[in-house]
Amino acid sequence: MKKNYIILLLIICTIEVSLGVLFGMEKVNLHVDEIYSFGLSNNTTGTMMSIPEGELIDRSVFDQYVTVDLAHRYDFTNVWANQKADVHPPFYYLLIHTICSFFPGKFLMMGGIGLNILFSVIITLLIYFTVKELSQNEMLSLLISAVWSVSLGNMTFIVFIRMYMMLTAFMLAITLLHIKYVSKKLTLKFYLGVVLLAISGTLTQYYFLIYLFFLCFLFVLHLLLNKDIKSALLYLLSLSCAGIGAVFIFPGMLYHIFKGYRGKESFQNIENFSNLSERFISYYNILNKELFNQVLTFLILIILLLLIVSIRKRTSKINWRAVVFSGYNLLLFPSLLYFIIVSKIAIYVTDRYIMPIFPMLLIAVILGVTYLSFQVVGKRYLILFEACCFIILSAIGLIQNKNIDNLHKESEPAIQFAEDNKEADVLVVYTGAWRLNSVYVELTQYNQVRVITKKNLANFIDTIDNYNDAIVYIIGNDYEDTLVTLMSMNPSWTSYTSVNSTQYSHVYQLRSSYEN
């Protein structure tokens, strides 16, 4: 690798890190699952917040859930226990806990974002080496790496504090490993790489197994068609070792996949074909927006047109086996099949589940356009020109959508309201402890709050009756009925104003007819 290219790659990574930090500093609030990232990594009293019911509590009680205390720094056994009780494998949570252990007692949102930035840079480097392996063109490799570094999809997941950036890195790494060896003799280094990456990916997120299945199926088929039976058997043996190793390290994964509620929901979705086309279109639209700035359909049509023209111009016979089992298709086919399967089985229609194939599809589309256009037109400079156009397209998409969803800027007024009223009397009524995660940032702005479960409201009727003006958070379903119940328990509350409503919470100002 030439010195000039190293410098350019460092510049690309520096720009990427700078953008990640800038967007991270703009993050206002966290998704319920992002609070789980810290709670499951650090909490020592179970997977949910443990709140003393009916007592006045301050911020420290909420912070206990998401921070590490001095007595439990580097308490990896606790992380293991939490993940066994949860629905995800432990690798990502171990890293979050390790970061937080350096800063006990402090909630480190930027620590989670920093971990994502690290994996994003790793992905950028992997993209460079993957494109270089496929194209033997270092400048094109740099340009496609730059496209990723400034893409909306990349920044969206840098500021989403979950395991999906880490998962993407492992999926791309194992893809690159297979691409490097698709036309080489398989060595011990390859088999060990497969074992280590397969274990690491599986213990990061179980969706890794979907992608791994299709990648390995295609690779085994390639080996068998080439009559390399010995390599195929050794390859399958390495995958078996990886599976046994993953289960040995984290036995709870079997329960998660086959008997856990998330696993059951995914298997149930396999049987439901009623909304398949709707889900597929929704996921396609996500991909189109976050990675291709709404021009993916146009690009696919261009690729198909160029492919037809290229085939018609070709004079020699096409070796279709070589085409199908090329390094390019080891990248493309598993990604497309993953996209189809995840569109079907994912619990929610949300970008996180298809994010891990973003880099693969980005590489596949850009290489498809650039190299097919070269085959048709024959002008090598056109490859680099088109790649530069993709960088511009990606940057424009990021600028146009700078208020990305995972920044949660829509919650700024609610957080500001809490800060402005930090000395107010605050009552929180909830169903489902996990929903408390959705208002963590807001509740920690107040000096004190009182938290009561909806089912136990009657036990605190005297406490509620003593309130005058109050701010009330109702978290969960049937919030209107809950509001009526509360007002009946305190006759002094004669009017209310709705302050804020989200998917999980509804905030009201209740006013008393009495003087404070």
Short mmCIF file of C-alpha atoms in Angstrom, two decimals:
data_model
loop_
_atom_site.label_atom_id
_atom_site.label_comp_id
_atom_site.label_asym_id
_atom_site.label_seq_id
_atom_site.Cartn_x
_atom_site.Cartn_y
_atom_site.Cartn_z
CA MET A 1 0.00 0.00 0.00
CA LYS A 2 1.56 3.28 -1.13
CA LYS A 3 2.29 6.04 1.36
CA ASN A 4 -0.03 8.49 -0.45
CA TYR A 5 -2.92 6.06 -0.19
CA ILE A 6 -2.24 5.52 3.51
CA ILE A 7 -2.39 9.28 4.06
CA LEU A 8 -5.64 9.58 2.09
CA LEU A 9 -7.18 6.70 4.03
CA LEU A 10 -6.19 8.37 7.30
CA ILE A 11 -7.80 11.61 6.11
CA ILE A 12 -11.02 9.73 5.28
CA CYS A 13 -11.05 8.09 8.71
CA THR A 14 -10.31 11.44 10.42
CA ILE A 15 -13.26 13.06 8.64
CA GLU A 16 -15.44 10.11 9.64
CA VAL A 17 -14.40 10.33 13.30
CA SER A 18 -14.94 14.11 13.32
CA LEU A 19 -18.43 13.75 11.84
CA GLY A 20 -19.23 10.98 14.32
CA VAL A 21 -18.19 13.12 17.27
CA LEU A 22 -20.13 16.15 15.96
CA PHE A 23 -23.30 14.12 15.46
CA GLY A 24 -22.76 12.41 18.81
CA MET A 25 -22.65 15.77 20.55
CA GLU A 26 -25.98 16.61 18.91
CA LYS A 27 -27.69 13.54 20.40
CA VAL A 28 -30.49 14.69 22.73
CA ASN A 29 -32.14 11.53 24.01
CA LEU A 30 -31.93 7.75 23.91
CA HIS A 31 -34.19 4.99 22.67
CA VAL A 32 -35.51 2.49 25.23
CA ASP A 33 -33.07 -0.11 23.90
CA GLU A 34 -30.11 2.26 24.20
CA ILE A 35 -30.80 2.60 27.92
CA TYR A 36 -30.83 -1.20 27.99
CA SER A 37 -27.33 -1.15 26.47
CA PHE A 38 -26.07 0.54 29.63
CA GLY A 39 -28.47 -1.06 32.10
CA LEU A 40 -27.76 -4.64 31.06
CA SER A 41 -24.04 -3.88 31.01
CA ASN A 42 -23.86 -2.26 34.43
CA ASN A 43 -26.89 -2.92 36.64
CA THR A 44 -26.32 -5.43 39.43
CA THR A 45 -29.93 -5.93 40.56
CA GLY A 46 -31.40 -7.48 37.42
CA THR A 47 -32.31 -6.50 33.89
CA MET A 48 -34.84 -3.78 34.83
CA MET A 49 -34.64 -0.57 36.82
CA SER A 50 -35.25 -1.20 40.50
CA ILE A 51 -37.24 1.78 41.80
CA PRO A 52 -38.45 2.13 45.42
CA GLU A 53 -42.19 2.43 44.96
CA GLY A 54 -43.95 5.46 46.38
CA GLU A 55 -40.80 7.08 47.78
CA LEU A 56 -39.31 10.40 46.75
CA ILE A 57 -36.17 9.59 44.81
CA ASP A 58 -33.53 11.65 43.06
CA ARG A 59 -31.40 11.14 39.99
CA SER A 60 -28.98 8.79 41.73
CA VAL A 61 -31.59 6.00 41.83
CA PHE A 62 -32.01 6.11 38.06
CA ASP A 63 -28.27 6.43 37.49
CA GLN A 64 -27.64 3.23 39.46
CA TYR A 65 -29.17 1.35 36.55
CA VAL A 66 -26.91 2.73 33.81
CA THR A 67 -23.61 3.37 35.63
CA VAL A 68 -20.92 1.24 37.22
CA ASP A 69 -20.34 1.57 40.96
CA LEU A 70 -16.87 1.20 42.44
CA ALA A 71 -17.60 -2.23 43.92
CA HIS A 72 -18.58 -3.69 40.53
CA ARG A 73 -15.99 -2.37 38.11
CA TYR A 74 -15.09 -5.04 35.52
CA ASP A 75 -17.77 -7.30 36.94
CA PHE A 76 -18.10 -9.45 33.82
CA THR A 77 -19.89 -12.21 35.71
CA ASN A 78 -22.77 -9.80 36.29
CA VAL A 79 -22.89 -8.90 32.59
CA TRP A 80 -23.05 -12.61 31.78
CA ALA A 81 -25.94 -13.12 34.22
CA ASN A 82 -27.88 -10.15 32.83
CA GLN A 83 -27.50 -11.37 29.26
CA LYS A 84 -28.55 -14.86 30.17
CA ALA A 85 -31.78 -13.34 31.49
CA ASP A 86 -32.11 -11.08 28.42
CA VAL A 87 -32.49 -12.04 24.73
CA HIS A 88 -29.10 -11.01 23.33
CA PRO A 89 -25.59 -12.48 23.51
CA PRO A 90 -23.01 -10.78 25.76
CA PHE A 91 -20.05 -9.58 23.64
CA TYR A 92 -21.24 -6.02 23.02
CA TYR A 93 -22.36 -5.55 26.62
CA LEU A 94 -18.96 -6.68 27.89
CA LEU A 95 -17.35 -3.87 25.89
CA ILE A 96 -19.83 -1.26 27.13
CA HIS A 97 -19.27 -2.40 30.71
CA THR A 98 -15.50 -2.22 30.23
CA ILE A 99 -15.73 1.38 28.98
CA CYS A 100 -18.05 2.39 31.82
CA SER A 101 -15.76 0.74 34.37
CA PHE A 102 -13.12 3.36 33.61
CA PHE A 103 -15.58 6.04 34.78
CA PRO A 104 -17.54 4.65 37.75
CA GLY A 105 -20.67 6.55 38.72
CA LYS A 106 -20.85 8.44 35.43
CA PHE A 107 -23.37 7.93 32.63
CA LEU A 108 -21.29 7.76 29.44
CA MET A 109 -23.45 8.32 26.40
CA MET A 110 -20.36 9.38 24.44
CA GLY A 111 -18.66 6.18 25.56
CA GLY A 112 -21.23 4.15 23.61
CA ILE A 113 -20.96 6.48 20.63
CA GLY A 114 -17.16 6.25 20.80
CA LEU A 115 -17.36 2.45 20.59
CA ASN A 116 -19.54 2.82 17.48
CA ILE A 117 -17.06 5.25 15.95
CA LEU A 118 -14.29 2.72 16.49
CA PHE A 119 -16.22 -0.01 14.68
CA SER A 120 -17.28 2.41 11.96
CA VAL A 121 -13.60 3.17 11.24
CA ILE A 122 -12.90 -0.59 11.20
CA ILE A 123 -15.72 -0.98 8.66
CA THR A 124 -14.20 1.81 6.53
CA LEU A 125 -10.86 -0.02 6.51
CA LEU A 126 -12.58 -3.32 5.72
CA ILE A 127 -14.40 -1.67 2.82
CA TYR A 128 -11.07 -0.44 1.48
CA PHE A 129 -9.51 -3.91 1.60
CA THR A 130 -12.65 -5.61 0.24
CA VAL A 131 -12.89 -3.30 -2.78
CA LYS A 132 -9.14 -3.61 -3.35
CA GLU A 133 -9.47 -7.40 -3.30
CA LEU A 134 -12.32 -7.29 -5.81
CA SER A 135 -11.10 -4.53 -8.12
CA GLN A 136 -7.32 -4.34 -7.69
CA ASN A 137 -7.83 -0.57 -7.84
CA GLU A 138 -6.56 1.33 -4.80
CA MET A 139 -8.03 4.69 -5.77
CA LEU A 140 -11.47 3.19 -6.29
CA SER A 141 -11.10 1.44 -2.90
CA LEU A 142 -10.40 4.80 -1.26
CA LEU A 143 -13.33 6.48 -2.97
CA ILE A 144 -15.85 3.81 -1.95
CA SER A 145 -14.49 3.96 1.61
CA ALA A 146 -15.12 7.71 1.50
CA VAL A 147 -18.71 7.15 0.34
CA TRP A 148 -19.35 5.05 3.44
CA SER A 149 -17.57 7.47 5.77
CA VAL A 150 -19.94 10.35 4.96
CA SER A 151 -23.11 8.33 4.42
CA LEU A 152 -26.36 8.92 6.27
CA GLY A 153 -26.52 5.22 7.13
CA ASN A 154 -23.11 5.34 8.80
CA MET A 155 -23.88 8.41 10.91
CA THR A 156 -27.33 7.07 11.80
CA PHE A 157 -25.77 4.04 13.44
CA ILE A 158 -22.80 5.80 14.97
CA VAL A 159 -25.28 7.62 17.22
CA PHE A 160 -27.43 4.53 17.88
CA ILE A 161 -25.91 2.93 20.96
CA ARG A 162 -26.58 -0.70 20.20
CA MET A 163 -24.54 -3.62 18.87
CA TYR A 164 -25.33 -3.20 15.17
CA MET A 165 -22.18 -1.31 14.14
CA MET A 166 -20.12 -4.01 15.84
CA LEU A 167 -22.18 -6.72 14.13
CA THR A 168 -21.63 -5.06 10.75
CA ALA A 169 -17.86 -5.11 11.26
CA PHE A 170 -17.85 -8.85 11.94
CA MET A 171 -20.13 -9.60 8.98
CA LEU A 172 -17.96 -7.61 6.59
CA ALA A 173 -14.76 -9.10 8.05
CA ILE A 174 -15.89 -12.69 7.51
CA THR A 175 -17.06 -11.76 4.01
CA LEU A 176 -13.64 -10.31 3.18
CA LEU A 177 -11.99 -13.48 4.49
CA HIS A 178 -14.06 -15.61 2.11
CA ILE A 179 -13.45 -13.28 -0.83
CA LYS A 180 -9.67 -13.47 -0.27
CA TYR A 181 -9.75 -17.28 -0.38
CA VAL A 182 -12.38 -17.90 -3.04
CA SER A 183 -9.68 -18.62 -5.63
CA LYS A 184 -6.91 -19.73 -3.27
CA LYS A 185 -5.98 -22.91 -1.46
CA LEU A 186 -7.59 -22.86 1.98
CA THR A 187 -5.04 -22.67 4.78
CA LEU A 188 -5.01 -23.06 8.55
CA LYS A 189 -5.10 -19.25 8.78
CA PHE A 190 -8.40 -19.24 6.87
CA TYR A 191 -10.01 -21.93 9.03
CA LEU A 192 -8.93 -20.21 12.25
CA GLY A 193 -10.24 -16.89 10.91
CA VAL A 194 -13.62 -18.49 10.17
CA VAL A 195 -13.83 -19.95 13.69
CA LEU A 196 -12.88 -16.72 15.47
CA LEU A 197 -15.07 -14.43 13.36
CA ALA A 198 -18.04 -16.80 13.46
CA ILE A 199 -17.87 -17.02 17.25
CA SER A 200 -17.40 -13.25 17.64
CA GLY A 201 -20.29 -12.40 15.30
CA THR A 202 -22.65 -14.92 16.88
CA LEU A 203 -21.91 -13.62 20.38
CA THR A 204 -22.60 -10.07 19.18
CA GLN A 205 -26.06 -10.56 17.64
CA TYR A 206 -27.88 -13.70 16.51
CA TYR A 207 -28.81 -12.17 13.13
CA PHE A 208 -25.17 -12.83 12.23
CA LEU A 209 -26.15 -16.51 11.84
CA ILE A 210 -28.59 -15.70 9.02
CA TYR A 211 -25.89 -14.00 6.97
CA LEU A 212 -23.31 -16.64 7.87
CA PHE A 213 -25.59 -19.44 6.67
CA PHE A 214 -25.97 -17.99 3.17
CA LEU A 215 -22.30 -17.04 2.87
CA CYS A 216 -21.17 -20.50 3.94
CA PHE A 217 -23.72 -22.29 1.77
CA LEU A 218 -22.43 -20.49 -1.32
CA PHE A 219 -18.81 -21.12 -0.37
CA VAL A 220 -19.36 -24.84 0.29
CA LEU A 221 -21.18 -25.15 -3.04
CA HIS A 222 -18.21 -23.50 -4.72
CA LEU A 223 -15.81 -26.00 -3.11
CA LEU A 224 -17.97 -29.01 -4.02
CA LEU A 225 -18.38 -27.94 -7.65
CA ASN A 226 -14.61 -27.64 -7.85
CA LYS A 227 -14.41 -31.18 -6.38
CA ASP A 228 -12.36 -29.96 -3.44
CA ILE A 229 -14.00 -32.38 -1.01
CA LYS A 230 -11.20 -32.22 1.55
CA SER A 231 -11.40 -28.43 1.84
CA ALA A 232 -15.21 -28.58 2.02
CA LEU A 233 -15.06 -31.07 4.91
CA LEU A 234 -12.43 -29.04 6.77
CA TYR A 235 -14.50 -25.91 6.21
CA LEU A 236 -17.63 -27.55 7.62
CA LEU A 237 -15.54 -28.83 10.54
CA SER A 238 -14.35 -25.28 11.28
CA LEU A 239 -17.95 -24.05 11.25
CA SER A 240 -18.94 -26.87 13.60
CA CYS A 241 -16.11 -25.89 15.94
CA ALA A 242 -17.33 -22.30 15.83
CA GLY A 243 -20.87 -23.38 16.70
CA ILE A 244 -19.70 -25.59 19.56
CA GLY A 245 -17.37 -22.86 20.77
CA ALA A 246 -20.11 -20.22 20.79
CA VAL A 247 -22.47 -22.48 22.75
CA PHE A 248 -19.69 -23.46 25.15
CA ILE A 249 -18.87 -19.81 25.83
CA PHE A 250 -22.50 -18.74 26.17
CA PRO A 251 -24.88 -21.70 26.61
CA GLY A 252 -27.83 -19.34 27.07
CA MET A 253 -27.86 -18.64 23.35
CA LEU A 254 -29.74 -21.89 22.64
CA TYR A 255 -32.58 -20.84 24.91
CA HIS A 256 -32.59 -17.33 23.43
CA ILE A 257 -32.86 -18.57 19.85
CA PHE A 258 -35.31 -21.43 20.25
CA LYS A 259 -37.32 -20.68 23.41
CA GLY A 260 -36.84 -16.99 24.20
CA TYR A 261 -39.70 -14.65 23.39
CA ARG A 262 -37.72 -12.86 20.65
CA GLY A 263 -36.83 -16.15 19.01
CA LYS A 264 -40.44 -17.31 19.16
CA GLU A 265 -41.67 -14.04 17.65
CA SER A 266 -39.23 -14.41 14.76
CA PHE A 267 -40.32 -17.98 14.08
CA GLN A 268 -43.96 -16.87 14.18
CA ASN A 269 -43.22 -14.20 11.57
CA ILE A 270 -41.91 -16.91 9.23
CA GLU A 271 -45.41 -18.38 9.12
CA ASN A 272 -47.12 -15.04 8.46
CA PHE A 273 -47.16 -14.07 4.77
CA SER A 274 -49.95 -11.50 4.98
CA ASN A 275 -47.73 -8.41 5.05
CA LEU A 276 -44.59 -9.66 3.30
CA SER A 277 -44.71 -7.22 0.38
CA GLU A 278 -45.44 -4.30 2.69
CA ARG A 279 -42.49 -5.14 4.92
CA PHE A 280 -40.20 -5.69 1.95
CA ILE A 281 -41.09 -2.29 0.48
CA SER A 282 -40.59 -0.61 3.86
CA TYR A 283 -37.12 -2.09 4.25
CA TYR A 284 -36.27 -1.21 0.66
CA ASN A 285 -37.26 2.40 1.34
CA ILE A 286 -35.02 2.48 4.42
CA LEU A 287 -32.09 1.19 2.37
CA ASN A 288 -32.85 3.63 -0.44
CA LYS A 289 -32.90 6.63 1.90
CA GLU A 290 -30.05 5.91 4.29
CA LEU A 291 -27.51 4.56 1.82
CA PHE A 292 -28.39 5.82 -1.66
CA ASN A 293 -30.19 9.13 -1.11
CA GLN A 294 -33.38 7.93 -2.85
CA VAL A 295 -31.73 6.90 -6.17
CA LEU A 296 -31.40 3.13 -5.61
CA THR A 297 -34.16 2.23 -8.07
CA PHE A 298 -32.48 4.33 -10.75
CA LEU A 299 -29.12 2.69 -10.00
CA ILE A 300 -30.59 -0.80 -10.24
CA LEU A 301 -32.10 0.04 -13.63
CA ILE A 302 -28.75 1.43 -14.80
CA ILE A 303 -26.96 -1.75 -13.66
CA LEU A 304 -29.48 -3.97 -15.47
CA LEU A 305 -29.20 -1.90 -18.64
CA LEU A 306 -25.40 -1.93 -18.55
CA LEU A 307 -25.42 -5.67 -17.84
CA ILE A 308 -27.58 -6.36 -20.90
CA VAL A 309 -25.41 -4.19 -23.14
CA SER A 310 -22.21 -5.73 -21.75
CA ILE A 311 -23.44 -9.28 -22.38
CA ARG A 312 -24.53 -8.41 -25.92
CA LYS A 313 -21.13 -6.85 -26.68
CA ARG A 314 -19.21 -9.82 -25.34
CA THR A 315 -17.78 -12.08 -28.03
CA SER A 316 -16.37 -14.90 -25.89
CA LYS A 317 -18.44 -17.46 -24.03
CA ILE A 318 -19.32 -16.54 -20.45
CA ASN A 319 -18.15 -18.89 -17.70
CA TRP A 320 -21.27 -18.63 -15.56
CA ARG A 321 -19.88 -20.80 -12.77
CA ALA A 322 -16.95 -18.42 -12.37
CA VAL A 323 -19.34 -15.46 -12.40
CA VAL A 324 -21.75 -16.90 -9.81
CA PHE A 325 -18.99 -17.96 -7.43
CA SER A 326 -16.88 -14.86 -7.85
CA GLY A 327 -15.80 -12.76 -4.89
CA TYR A 328 -18.32 -10.12 -5.95
CA ASN A 329 -21.23 -12.50 -5.62
CA LEU A 330 -19.97 -13.79 -2.27
CA LEU A 331 -20.63 -10.21 -1.24
CA LEU A 332 -23.91 -9.68 -3.09
CA PHE A 333 -25.94 -12.89 -2.81
CA PRO A 334 -25.70 -13.44 0.97
CA SER A 335 -26.62 -9.77 1.48
CA LEU A 336 -29.69 -10.00 -0.75
CA LEU A 337 -30.84 -13.24 0.86
CA TYR A 338 -30.27 -11.76 4.32
CA PHE A 339 -32.35 -8.75 3.28
CA ILE A 340 -35.23 -10.98 2.15
CA ILE A 341 -35.19 -13.17 5.27
CA VAL A 342 -34.88 -10.28 7.71
CA SER A 343 -37.70 -8.44 5.94
CA LYS A 344 -39.79 -11.48 6.77
CA ILE A 345 -38.76 -12.38 10.33
CA ALA A 346 -37.73 -9.10 11.99
CA ILE A 347 -39.90 -8.19 14.97
CA TYR A 348 -40.16 -4.54 13.93
CA VAL A 349 -39.72 -2.76 10.63
CA THR A 350 -36.72 -0.65 11.57
CA ASP A 351 -33.37 0.14 9.99
CA ARG A 352 -31.22 -1.56 12.66
CA TYR A 353 -31.94 -5.06 11.34
CA ILE A 354 -30.69 -4.42 7.80
CA MET A 355 -27.91 -2.02 8.75
CA PRO A 356 -25.32 -4.87 8.91
CA ILE A 357 -25.53 -5.37 5.12
CA PHE A 358 -25.23 -1.64 4.29
CA PRO A 359 -21.48 -1.79 3.44
CA MET A 360 -21.86 -4.94 1.33
CA LEU A 361 -24.69 -3.51 -0.73
CA LEU A 362 -22.89 -0.18 -1.06
CA ILE A 363 -19.83 -1.93 -2.47
CA ALA A 364 -21.94 -4.15 -4.72
CA VAL A 365 -23.93 -1.28 -6.24
CA ILE A 366 -20.97 1.05 -6.81
CA LEU A 367 -18.80 -1.70 -8.28
CA GLY A 368 -21.74 -2.80 -10.42
CA VAL A 369 -22.22 0.66 -11.89
CA THR A 370 -18.54 1.55 -12.32
CA TYR A 371 -17.26 -1.69 -13.81
CA LEU A 372 -20.20 -2.40 -16.06
CA SER A 373 -19.98 1.15 -17.43
CA PHE A 374 -16.27 0.52 -18.05
CA GLN A 375 -17.12 -2.70 -19.89
CA VAL A 376 -19.56 -0.82 -22.10
CA VAL A 377 -17.74 2.49 -22.65
CA GLY A 378 -14.14 1.38 -22.16
CA LYS A 379 -12.99 4.58 -20.46
CA ARG A 380 -11.12 3.86 -17.21
CA TYR A 381 -11.41 7.42 -15.94
CA LEU A 382 -15.18 6.95 -15.91
CA ILE A 383 -14.82 4.53 -12.97
CA LEU A 384 -13.25 7.14 -10.72
CA PHE A 385 -15.60 9.88 -11.93
CA GLU A 386 -18.66 7.81 -11.06
CA ALA A 387 -17.20 6.90 -7.66
CA CYS A 388 -16.69 10.62 -6.95
CA CYS A 389 -20.33 11.21 -7.88
CA PHE A 390 -21.33 8.64 -5.26
CA ILE A 391 -19.34 10.55 -2.62
CA ILE A 392 -21.19 13.75 -3.54
CA LEU A 393 -24.52 11.91 -3.50
CA SER A 394 -23.76 10.43 -0.09
CA ALA A 395 -22.67 13.77 1.39
CA ILE A 396 -25.79 15.51 0.06
CA GLY A 397 -27.96 12.81 1.65
CA LEU A 398 -26.27 13.40 5.00
CA ILE A 399 -26.66 17.19 4.77
CA GLN A 400 -30.34 16.90 3.78
CA ASN A 401 -31.07 14.55 6.69
CA LYS A 402 -28.74 16.01 9.32
CA ASN A 403 -31.45 15.76 12.02
CA ILE A 404 -31.27 11.97 11.87
CA ASP A 405 -33.81 9.96 13.83
CA ASN A 406 -31.41 8.50 16.37
CA LEU A 407 -30.50 11.97 17.65
CA HIS A 408 -34.08 12.21 19.01
CA LYS A 409 -34.18 15.97 18.61
CA GLU A 410 -37.97 15.83 18.71
CA SER A 411 -37.69 15.30 22.48
CA GLU A 412 -35.81 18.56 23.10
CA PRO A 413 -38.95 20.46 24.24
CA ALA A 414 -39.87 17.70 26.72
CA ILE A 415 -36.37 17.64 28.21
CA GLN A 416 -36.27 21.44 28.38
CA PHE A 417 -39.67 21.42 30.11
CA ALA A 418 -38.31 19.02 32.73
CA GLU A 419 -35.23 21.15 33.26
CA ASP A 420 -37.31 24.33 33.59
CA ASN A 421 -39.55 22.64 36.18
CA LYS A 422 -36.90 20.70 38.06
CA GLU A 423 -38.24 21.76 41.47
CA ALA A 424 -41.84 20.75 40.72
CA ASP A 425 -43.70 17.88 42.36
CA VAL A 426 -43.47 14.97 39.93
CA LEU A 427 -45.50 11.77 39.98
CA VAL A 428 -44.72 8.86 37.64
CA VAL A 429 -47.32 6.13 37.09
CA TYR A 430 -46.21 3.21 34.94
CA THR A 431 -46.95 -0.27 33.70
CA GLY A 432 -43.97 -2.37 32.59
CA ALA A 433 -40.68 -1.41 34.21
CA TRP A 434 -38.90 -1.46 30.83
CA ARG A 435 -40.92 1.56 29.72
CA LEU A 436 -39.21 3.68 32.38
CA ASN A 437 -36.18 3.60 30.07
CA SER A 438 -38.05 5.87 27.66
CA VAL A 439 -38.12 8.78 30.14
CA TYR A 440 -34.75 8.31 31.83
CA VAL A 441 -33.28 11.54 30.43
CA GLU A 442 -36.39 13.56 31.33
CA LEU A 443 -36.78 12.21 34.87
CA THR A 444 -33.14 12.83 35.72
CA GLN A 445 -33.67 16.58 35.13
CA TYR A 446 -35.95 16.84 38.19
CA ASN A 447 -34.69 17.20 41.75
CA GLN A 448 -37.07 14.51 42.99
CA VAL A 449 -39.80 12.27 41.61
CA ARG A 450 -42.19 9.69 43.03
CA VAL A 451 -42.74 6.47 41.05
CA ILE A 452 -45.79 4.20 41.49
CA THR A 453 -47.00 1.24 39.45
CA LYS A 454 -50.50 1.62 38.07
CA LYS A 455 -51.75 -1.55 39.78
CA ASN A 456 -50.73 -0.18 43.20
CA LEU A 457 -52.20 3.32 42.89
CA ALA A 458 -54.89 2.57 45.47
CA ASN A 459 -52.21 1.82 48.07
CA PHE A 460 -50.95 5.40 47.80
CA ILE A 461 -54.25 7.28 47.74
CA ASP A 462 -53.28 9.41 50.77
CA THR A 463 -49.95 10.34 49.17
CA ILE A 464 -51.65 11.32 45.92
CA ASP A 465 -54.34 13.27 47.75
CA ASN A 466 -51.66 15.49 49.31
CA TYR A 467 -50.43 16.81 46.00
CA ASN A 468 -51.30 20.31 44.85
CA ASP A 469 -50.02 21.32 41.42
CA ALA A 470 -48.05 18.43 39.94
CA ILE A 471 -46.40 17.14 36.79
CA VAL A 472 -47.59 13.63 36.05
CA TYR A 473 -45.93 11.07 33.76
CA ILE A 474 -48.21 8.24 32.69
CA ILE A 475 -46.16 5.48 31.10
CA GLY A 476 -47.89 2.60 29.36
CA ASN A 477 -51.25 1.87 27.80
CA ASP A 478 -54.67 3.19 28.89
CA TYR A 479 -53.15 6.53 29.82
CA GLU A 480 -56.49 8.36 29.53
CA ASP A 481 -58.16 5.99 32.01
CA THR A 482 -55.17 6.36 34.32
CA LEU A 483 -55.46 10.15 34.18
CA VAL A 484 -59.16 9.96 35.12
CA THR A 485 -58.31 7.62 38.00
CA LEU A 486 -55.64 9.96 39.31
CA MET A 487 -57.89 13.01 39.23
CA SER A 488 -60.59 11.12 41.09
CA MET A 489 -58.07 10.30 43.82
CA ASN A 490 -57.24 13.97 44.38
CA PRO A 491 -60.34 16.20 44.21
CA SER A 492 -58.17 19.34 44.24
CA TRP A 493 -56.97 18.57 40.73
CA THR A 494 -59.56 20.40 38.65
CA SER A 495 -57.74 20.93 35.36
CA TYR A 496 -54.82 19.61 33.38
CA THR A 497 -52.68 20.45 30.36
CA SER A 498 -51.07 17.90 28.08
CA VAL A 499 -47.36 18.68 27.90
CA ASN A 500 -45.95 15.91 25.75
CA SER A 501 -46.88 12.54 24.26
CA THR A 502 -44.60 9.81 22.87
CA GLN A 503 -44.97 6.15 21.99
CA TYR A 504 -44.56 5.11 25.62
CA SER A 505 -45.26 8.15 27.81
CA HIS A 506 -47.76 10.97 28.26
CA VAL A 507 -46.95 14.02 30.38
CA TYR A 508 -49.52 16.30 32.02
CA GLN A 509 -49.54 19.32 34.26
CA LEU A 510 -52.29 18.87 36.84
CA ARG A 511 -53.48 22.04 38.52
CA SER A 512 -55.00 22.30 41.95
CA SER A 513 -57.86 24.60 42.97
CA TYR A 514 -56.08 25.16 46.31
CA GLU A 515 -53.25 27.55 47.01
CA ASN A 516 -49.77 26.01 47.29
#
